[in-house]
CSV table of C-alpha atoms in Angstrom, one decimal:
chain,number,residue,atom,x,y,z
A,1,UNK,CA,136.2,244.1,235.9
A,2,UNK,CA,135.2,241.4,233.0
A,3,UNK,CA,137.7,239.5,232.2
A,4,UNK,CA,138.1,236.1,230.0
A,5,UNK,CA,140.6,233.4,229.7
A,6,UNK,CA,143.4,233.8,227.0
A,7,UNK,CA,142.7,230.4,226.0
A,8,UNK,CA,139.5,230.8,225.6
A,9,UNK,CA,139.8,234.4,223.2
A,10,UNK,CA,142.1,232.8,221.7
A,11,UNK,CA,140.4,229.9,220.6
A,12,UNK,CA,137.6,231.9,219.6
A,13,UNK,CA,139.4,234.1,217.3
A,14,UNK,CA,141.4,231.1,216.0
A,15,UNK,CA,138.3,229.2,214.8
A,16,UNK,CA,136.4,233.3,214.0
A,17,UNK,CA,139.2,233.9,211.9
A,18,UNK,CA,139.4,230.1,210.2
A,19,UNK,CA,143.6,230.2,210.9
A,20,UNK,CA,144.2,226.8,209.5
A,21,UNK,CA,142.9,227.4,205.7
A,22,UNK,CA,145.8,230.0,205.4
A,23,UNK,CA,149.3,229.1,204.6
A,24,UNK,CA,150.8,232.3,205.8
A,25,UNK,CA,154.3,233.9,206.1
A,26,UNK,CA,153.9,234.0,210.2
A,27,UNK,CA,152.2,232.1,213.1
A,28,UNK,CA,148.7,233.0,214.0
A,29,UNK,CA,147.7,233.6,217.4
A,30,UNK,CA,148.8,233.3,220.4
A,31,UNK,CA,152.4,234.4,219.8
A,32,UNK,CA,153.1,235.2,223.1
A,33,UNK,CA,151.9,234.1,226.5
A,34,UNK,CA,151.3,236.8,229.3
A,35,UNK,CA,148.5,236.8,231.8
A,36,UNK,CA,146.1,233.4,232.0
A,37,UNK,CA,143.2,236.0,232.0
A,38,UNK,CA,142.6,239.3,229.9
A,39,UNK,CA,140.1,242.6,231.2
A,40,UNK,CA,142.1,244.9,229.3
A,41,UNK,CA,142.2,244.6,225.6
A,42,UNK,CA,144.6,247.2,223.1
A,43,UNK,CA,144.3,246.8,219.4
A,44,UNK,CA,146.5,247.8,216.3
A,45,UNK,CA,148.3,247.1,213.2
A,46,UNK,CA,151.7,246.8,214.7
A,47,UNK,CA,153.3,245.2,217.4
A,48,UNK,CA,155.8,248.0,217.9
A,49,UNK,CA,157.3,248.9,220.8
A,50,UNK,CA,155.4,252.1,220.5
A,51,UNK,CA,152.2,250.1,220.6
A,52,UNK,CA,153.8,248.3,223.3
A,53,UNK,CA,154.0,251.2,225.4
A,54,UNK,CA,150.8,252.4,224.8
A,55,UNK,CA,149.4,249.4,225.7
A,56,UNK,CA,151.3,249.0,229.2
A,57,UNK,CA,150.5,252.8,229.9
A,58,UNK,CA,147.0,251.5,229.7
A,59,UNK,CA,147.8,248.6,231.9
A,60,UNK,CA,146.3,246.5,229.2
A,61,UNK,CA,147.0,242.5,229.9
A,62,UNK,CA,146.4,241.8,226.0
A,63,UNK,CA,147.7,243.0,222.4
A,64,UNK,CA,146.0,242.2,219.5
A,65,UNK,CA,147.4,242.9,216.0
A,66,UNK,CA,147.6,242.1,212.3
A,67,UNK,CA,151.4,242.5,212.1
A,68,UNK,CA,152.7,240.8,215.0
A,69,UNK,CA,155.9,238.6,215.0
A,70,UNK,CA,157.9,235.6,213.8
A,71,UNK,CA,157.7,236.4,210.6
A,72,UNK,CA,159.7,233.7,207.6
A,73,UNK,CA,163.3,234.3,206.5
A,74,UNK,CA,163.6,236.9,209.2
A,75,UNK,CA,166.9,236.2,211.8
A,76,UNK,CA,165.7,234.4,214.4
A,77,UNK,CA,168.0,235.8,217.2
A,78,UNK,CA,166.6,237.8,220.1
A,79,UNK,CA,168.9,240.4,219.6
A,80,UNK,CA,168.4,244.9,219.5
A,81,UNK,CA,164.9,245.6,218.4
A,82,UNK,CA,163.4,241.9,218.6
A,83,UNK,CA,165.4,241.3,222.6
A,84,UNK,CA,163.8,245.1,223.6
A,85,UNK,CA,160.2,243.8,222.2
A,86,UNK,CA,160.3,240.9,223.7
A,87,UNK,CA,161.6,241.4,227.4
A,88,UNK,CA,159.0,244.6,227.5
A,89,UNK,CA,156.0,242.3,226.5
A,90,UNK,CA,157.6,239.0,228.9
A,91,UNK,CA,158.0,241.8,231.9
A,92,UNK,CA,155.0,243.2,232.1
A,93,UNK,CA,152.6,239.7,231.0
A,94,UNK,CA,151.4,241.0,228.1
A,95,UNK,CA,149.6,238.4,225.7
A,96,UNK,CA,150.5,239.4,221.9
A,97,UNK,CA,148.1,237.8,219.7
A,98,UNK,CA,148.5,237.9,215.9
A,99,UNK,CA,146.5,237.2,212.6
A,100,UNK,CA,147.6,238.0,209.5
A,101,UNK,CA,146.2,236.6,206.4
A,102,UNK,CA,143.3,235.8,208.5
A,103,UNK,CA,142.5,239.1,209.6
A,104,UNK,CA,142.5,240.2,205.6
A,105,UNK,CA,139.9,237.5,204.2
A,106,UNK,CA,137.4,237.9,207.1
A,107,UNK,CA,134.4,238.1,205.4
A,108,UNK,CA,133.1,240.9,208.3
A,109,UNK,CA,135.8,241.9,210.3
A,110,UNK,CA,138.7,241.7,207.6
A,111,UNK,CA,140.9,244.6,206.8
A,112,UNK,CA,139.7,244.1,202.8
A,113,UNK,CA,135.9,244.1,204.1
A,114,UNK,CA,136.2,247.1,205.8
A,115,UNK,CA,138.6,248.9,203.2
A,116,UNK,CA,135.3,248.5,201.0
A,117,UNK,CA,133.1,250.2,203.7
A,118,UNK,CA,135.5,253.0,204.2
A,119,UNK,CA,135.5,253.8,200.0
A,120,UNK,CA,131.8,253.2,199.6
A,121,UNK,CA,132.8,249.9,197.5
A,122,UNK,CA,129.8,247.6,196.8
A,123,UNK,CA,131.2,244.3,197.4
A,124,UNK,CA,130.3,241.5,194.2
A,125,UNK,CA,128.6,238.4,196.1
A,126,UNK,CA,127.5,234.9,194.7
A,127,UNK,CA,123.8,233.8,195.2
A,128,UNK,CA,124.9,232.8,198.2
A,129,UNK,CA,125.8,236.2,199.7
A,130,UNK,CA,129.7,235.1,199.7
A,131,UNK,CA,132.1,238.1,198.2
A,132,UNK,CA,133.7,237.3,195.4
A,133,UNK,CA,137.4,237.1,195.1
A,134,UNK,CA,140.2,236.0,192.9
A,135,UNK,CA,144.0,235.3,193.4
A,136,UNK,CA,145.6,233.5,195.9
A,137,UNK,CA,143.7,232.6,198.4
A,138,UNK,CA,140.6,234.4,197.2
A,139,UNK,CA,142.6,237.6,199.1
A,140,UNK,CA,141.5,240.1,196.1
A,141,UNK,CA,138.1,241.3,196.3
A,142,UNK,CA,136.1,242.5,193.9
A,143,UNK,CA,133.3,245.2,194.0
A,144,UNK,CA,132.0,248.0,192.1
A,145,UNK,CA,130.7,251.8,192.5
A,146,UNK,CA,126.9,252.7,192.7
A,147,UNK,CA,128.3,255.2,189.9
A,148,UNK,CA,130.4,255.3,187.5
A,149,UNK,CA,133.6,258.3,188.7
A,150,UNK,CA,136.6,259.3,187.4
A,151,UNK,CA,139.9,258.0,188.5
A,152,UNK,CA,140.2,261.8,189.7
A,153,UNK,CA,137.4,261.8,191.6
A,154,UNK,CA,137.8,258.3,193.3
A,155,UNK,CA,141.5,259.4,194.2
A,156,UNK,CA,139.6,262.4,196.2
A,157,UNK,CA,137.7,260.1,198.3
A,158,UNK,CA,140.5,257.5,199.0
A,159,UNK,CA,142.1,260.4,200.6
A,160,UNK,CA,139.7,262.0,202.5
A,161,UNK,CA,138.5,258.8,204.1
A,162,UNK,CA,141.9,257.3,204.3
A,163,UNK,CA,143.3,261.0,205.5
A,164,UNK,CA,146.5,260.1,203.2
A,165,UNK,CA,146.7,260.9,199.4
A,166,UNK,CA,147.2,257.7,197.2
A,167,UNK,CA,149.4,257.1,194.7
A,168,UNK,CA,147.6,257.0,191.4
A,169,UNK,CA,148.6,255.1,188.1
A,170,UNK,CA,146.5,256.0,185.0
A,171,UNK,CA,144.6,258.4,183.3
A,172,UNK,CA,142.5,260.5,185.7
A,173,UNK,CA,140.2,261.4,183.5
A,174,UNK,CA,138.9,257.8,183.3
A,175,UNK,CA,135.8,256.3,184.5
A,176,UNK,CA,136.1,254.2,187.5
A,177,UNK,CA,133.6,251.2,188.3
A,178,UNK,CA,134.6,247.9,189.0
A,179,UNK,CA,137.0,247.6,191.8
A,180,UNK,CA,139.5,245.0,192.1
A,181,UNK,CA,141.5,245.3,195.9
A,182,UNK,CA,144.0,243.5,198.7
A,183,UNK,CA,145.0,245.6,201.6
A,184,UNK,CA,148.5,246.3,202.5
A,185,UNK,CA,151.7,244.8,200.3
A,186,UNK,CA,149.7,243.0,197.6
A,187,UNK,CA,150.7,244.8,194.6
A,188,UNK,CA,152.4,241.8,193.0
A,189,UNK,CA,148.4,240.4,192.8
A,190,UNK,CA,147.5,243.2,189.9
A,191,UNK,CA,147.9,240.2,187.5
A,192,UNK,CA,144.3,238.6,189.3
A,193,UNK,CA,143.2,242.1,189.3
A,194,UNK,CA,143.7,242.4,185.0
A,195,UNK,CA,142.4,238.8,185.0
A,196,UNK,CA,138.8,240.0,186.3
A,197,UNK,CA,138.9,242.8,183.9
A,198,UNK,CA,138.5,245.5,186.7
A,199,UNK,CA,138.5,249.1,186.4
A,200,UNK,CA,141.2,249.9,189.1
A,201,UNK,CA,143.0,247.8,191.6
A,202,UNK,CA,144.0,249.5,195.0
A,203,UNK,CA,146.8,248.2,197.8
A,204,UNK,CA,148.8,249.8,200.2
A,205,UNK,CA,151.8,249.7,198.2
A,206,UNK,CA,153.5,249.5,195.2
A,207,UNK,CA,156.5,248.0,193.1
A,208,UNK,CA,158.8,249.5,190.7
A,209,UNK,CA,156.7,247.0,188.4
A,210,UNK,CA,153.6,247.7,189.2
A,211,UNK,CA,153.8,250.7,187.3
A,212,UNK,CA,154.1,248.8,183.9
A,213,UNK,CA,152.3,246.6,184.2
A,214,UNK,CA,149.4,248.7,185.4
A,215,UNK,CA,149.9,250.7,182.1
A,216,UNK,CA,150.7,247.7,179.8
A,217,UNK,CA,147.4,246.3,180.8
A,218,UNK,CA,145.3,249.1,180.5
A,219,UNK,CA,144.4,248.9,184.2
A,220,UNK,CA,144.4,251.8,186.7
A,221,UNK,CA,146.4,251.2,190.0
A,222,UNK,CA,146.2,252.9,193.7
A,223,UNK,CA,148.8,252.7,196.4
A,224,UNK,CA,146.7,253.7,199.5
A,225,UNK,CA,149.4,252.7,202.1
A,226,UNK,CA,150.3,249.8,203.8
A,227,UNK,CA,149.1,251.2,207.2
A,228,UNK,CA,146.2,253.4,206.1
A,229,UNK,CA,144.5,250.3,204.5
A,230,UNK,CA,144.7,248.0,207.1
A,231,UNK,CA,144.1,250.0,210.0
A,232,UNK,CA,140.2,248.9,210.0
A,233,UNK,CA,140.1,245.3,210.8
A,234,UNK,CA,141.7,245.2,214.2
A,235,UNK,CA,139.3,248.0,215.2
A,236,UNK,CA,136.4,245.6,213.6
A,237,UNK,CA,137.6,242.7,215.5
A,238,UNK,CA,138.4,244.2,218.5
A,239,UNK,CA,134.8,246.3,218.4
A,240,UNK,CA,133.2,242.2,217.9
A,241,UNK,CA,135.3,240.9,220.8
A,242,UNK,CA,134.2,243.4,223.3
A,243,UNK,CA,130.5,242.5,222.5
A,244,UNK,CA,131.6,238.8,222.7
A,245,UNK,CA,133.0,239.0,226.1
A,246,UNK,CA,132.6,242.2,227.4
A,247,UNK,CA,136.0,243.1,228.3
A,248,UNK,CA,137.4,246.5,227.9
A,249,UNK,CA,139.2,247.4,224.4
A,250,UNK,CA,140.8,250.1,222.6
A,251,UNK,CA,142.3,250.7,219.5
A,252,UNK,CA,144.9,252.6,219.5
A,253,UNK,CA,146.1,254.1,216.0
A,254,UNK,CA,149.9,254.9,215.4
A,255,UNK,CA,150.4,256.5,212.0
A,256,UNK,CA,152.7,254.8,209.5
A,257,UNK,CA,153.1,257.2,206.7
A,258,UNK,CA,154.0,253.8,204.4
């Protein structure tokens, strides 16, 4: 079996994914330290103990995901949920690896960057091929359709290709075409979204708030899902790592109906 060093995957995803430009709300990488070599890959968004179990069912020796652990303001005790999570990953040597705010911006393998494939979303670049992007960060991306559709119709296609119907804000009888988006709990960035004059703006979720001021602002506004929207860049990135190195990965996808 292939295998490669943790060290080294890790490093290479650290400097792939550009870690140290974000200031983010949880470590980035190498959360926790299993096996000094990895044949076995798993994938996901969440380091559940569901995906947990998958993963050790599969005998993986590695878990990669874009919600791992750690997280700010959360209670730091290894207590119920956290101790169970934990002591599986610790007894059976699992690696946990983790990217967050990375994992969105990436300009190939990020969860925004393949929302945009998934919805047919032209992505607006500079002359220099980079996407464009407002907000913090630059984490909004902007694009636009090859044709003008109504929000009705763009509703349609976020579900089918999402396989999860979207909360929709706004007149559906209006023409969609330029796309403002952030995968996963980035409502509270519809102000970059009015501030680039899009059409629409699309996240996984949404805030009591977000309904004014999508309507206030003459703005449509999609909820998609947390899960459903940023279910595609750990299958990228996983998909680029088992080219890279040749090891053996899966994603496995756990539905989250939020």
């Amino acid at each position: 079996m292939t295998q490669v060093s943790t060290a080294e995957l890790a490093s290479w995803l650290n400097s792939t994914l550009e870690v140290a430009r974000f200031k983010d709300y949880c470590p980035n990488g190498l959360q926790v330290e299993g096996k000094p070599y990895i044949g076995k890959l798993v994938t996901g968004v969440t380091a559940s103990l569901a995906l947990i179990d998958a993963a050790i069912a599969r005998q993986a020796d590695a878990i990669l995901v874009h919600h791992g652990w750690f997280w700010k303001n959360e209670n730091p005790c290894i207590v119920g949920t956290r101790k169970t999570r934990i002591e599986r990953v610790l007894s059976h040597q699992l690696n946990l690896l983790g990217y967050h705010l990375p994992l969105d911006a990436h300009p190939e393998f990020g969860n925004n960057a393949q929302l945009a494939r998934q919805l047919g979303i032209e992505i607006l670049r500079d002359e220099n091929g980079v996407a464009q992007t407002c907000g913090p960060d630059g984490l909004v991306w902007l694009g636009e359709l090859a044709t003008p559709v109504s929000l009705e119709t763009f509703g349609l296609t976020v579900c089918n290709n999402l396989h999860r119907e979207p909360l929709i804000v706004g007149d559906l009888q209006r023409k969609i075409r330029r796309i403002a988006w952030c995968t996963g709990g980035a409502q509270g960035f519809i102000d970059a979204a009015i501030s680039a004059q899009a059409d629409l703006y699309i996240s996984g979720e949404a805030s009591e708030q977000t309904f004014h001021s999508a309507q206030e602002n003459n703005i449509a506004f999609m909820a998609a899902g947390h899960h459903a929207t940023e279910r595609y860049g750990a299958k990228a990135l996983g998909e680029e790592i088992a080219r890279q190195f040749g090891i053996d990965v899966e994603f496995i996808d756990l539905d989250n109906p939020i």
